[in-house]
Amino acid sequence: MKLALTALILSLASACAAAVGDECSSSTDCGRELVCDTSMPGGYCTRANCETNSCPEEGVCIEFPDQSRFCMLRCDSGSDCRDGYQCVSNWGDLPFCSAAPYSEAQTTPAN
């Protein structure tokens, strides 16, 4: 019984885990695998220094102009992004949710 209860608690905890793109105020809001980028409006759960295909299923690794790389929430349209964010689809199949507009010249996908 105790083992079953422990398994239930663990499965419920993982179901409530933060995802890439979630709002946060500190890294503790993002769980063990992600950090909170407080420079983004409302905070943004992400993984820093990502590599291609290293982001959680819902994320895509984006390289920014300063060569920093972050997992960003993948999207197909703006409705996939939370309020105040937009779906940036400047290239191929790597659209992501961002608070600021980016042009193709400003960002490149991490390869």
Coordinates of C-alpha atoms in Angstrom, one line a residue:
M1 CA 0.0 0.0 0.0
K2 CA 2.8 2.4 0.9
L3 CA 4.5 1.7 -2.4
A4 CA 1.3 2.4 -4.4
L5 CA 0.8 5.7 -2.5
T6 CA 4.4 6.7 -3.2
A7 CA 3.9 5.9 -6.9
L8 CA 0.7 7.9 -7.0
I9 CA 2.3 10.9 -5.4
L10 CA 5.2 10.8 -7.8
S11 CA 3.0 10.5 -10.9
L12 CA 0.8 13.5 -9.7
A13 CA 3.9 15.6 -9.0
S14 CA 5.3 14.9 -12.5
A15 CA 2.0 15.7 -14.1
C16 CA 2.1 19.1 -12.4
A17 CA 5.7 19.8 -13.4
A18 CA 6.5 23.1 -15.2
A19 CA 7.0 23.1 -18.9
V20 CA 9.1 25.2 -21.2
G21 CA 7.5 28.6 -21.6
D22 CA 5.6 28.5 -18.4
E23 CA 5.3 31.7 -16.3
C24 CA 7.7 31.8 -13.2
S25 CA 9.1 34.1 -10.7
S26 CA 12.1 32.0 -9.7
S27 CA 13.8 28.8 -10.8
T28 CA 12.0 26.8 -8.1
D29 CA 8.8 27.4 -10.1
C30 CA 10.3 25.5 -13.0
G31 CA 11.2 22.2 -11.4
R32 CA 14.6 20.5 -11.5
E33 CA 15.2 20.4 -15.2
L34 CA 14.5 24.1 -16.1
V35 CA 15.4 27.5 -14.9
C36 CA 13.4 30.8 -14.8
D37 CA 14.5 33.5 -17.2
T38 CA 13.2 36.6 -15.3
S39 CA 14.3 38.9 -18.1
M40 CA 11.2 37.7 -20.0
P41 CA 7.8 39.3 -19.1
G42 CA 6.2 37.1 -16.3
G43 CA 9.3 34.9 -16.3
Y44 CA 9.9 32.0 -18.7
C45 CA 10.8 28.5 -17.8
T46 CA 13.6 27.4 -20.0
R47 CA 16.8 25.4 -20.3
A48 CA 19.9 27.4 -20.8
N49 CA 22.9 26.3 -23.0
C50 CA 20.7 23.8 -24.9
E51 CA 21.8 21.8 -27.9
T52 CA 19.7 20.6 -30.8
N53 CA 17.2 18.0 -29.7
S54 CA 18.1 18.5 -26.0
C55 CA 15.0 20.4 -25.1
P56 CA 11.9 18.8 -23.6
E57 CA 9.3 17.6 -26.1
E58 CA 7.4 20.9 -26.1
G59 CA 10.6 23.0 -26.7
V60 CA 13.0 23.9 -29.4
C61 CA 16.6 25.1 -28.9
I62 CA 17.0 28.7 -30.2
E63 CA 20.4 30.5 -30.6
F64 CA 20.1 34.2 -30.0
P65 CA 22.3 37.0 -31.4
D66 CA 24.7 36.9 -28.4
Q67 CA 25.2 33.1 -29.1
S68 CA 23.2 32.2 -26.0
R69 CA 21.0 29.2 -26.5
F70 CA 17.7 28.6 -24.7
C71 CA 14.8 26.1 -25.0
M72 CA 11.8 28.0 -26.1
L73 CA 8.2 26.8 -26.4
R74 CA 7.4 25.5 -29.9
C75 CA 4.2 26.8 -31.5
D76 CA 2.1 26.6 -34.6
S77 CA 0.2 29.8 -34.0
G78 CA -0.1 32.6 -31.5
S79 CA -2.8 30.7 -29.7
D80 CA -0.2 28.2 -28.6
C81 CA 1.6 31.0 -26.7
R82 CA 0.6 32.5 -23.4
D83 CA -0.8 36.1 -23.1
G84 CA 1.8 38.7 -24.1
Y85 CA 3.8 36.3 -26.2
Q86 CA 3.7 35.6 -30.0
C87 CA 4.6 32.7 -32.2
V88 CA 7.8 33.7 -34.1
S89 CA 8.1 31.7 -37.3
N90 CA 10.9 33.3 -39.2
W91 CA 12.3 30.1 -40.6
G92 CA 11.4 26.5 -41.5
D93 CA 9.8 24.4 -38.9
L94 CA 11.2 26.0 -35.8
P95 CA 8.6 28.6 -34.6
F96 CA 8.7 29.5 -30.9
C97 CA 6.9 31.7 -28.4
S98 CA 8.6 34.9 -27.6
A99 CA 7.7 38.2 -25.9
A100 CA 9.5 40.3 -28.5
P101 CA 9.4 40.2 -32.3
Y102 CA 12.6 38.8 -33.9
S103 CA 13.6 39.0 -37.5
E104 CA 15.4 36.2 -39.3
A105 CA 18.5 38.3 -39.2
Q106 CA 18.4 38.5 -35.4
T107 CA 18.0 34.8 -34.6
T108 CA 19.2 31.5 -36.0
P109 CA 18.1 28.0 -35.1
A110 CA 20.6 26.0 -33.1
N111 CA 22.1 23.2 -35.2

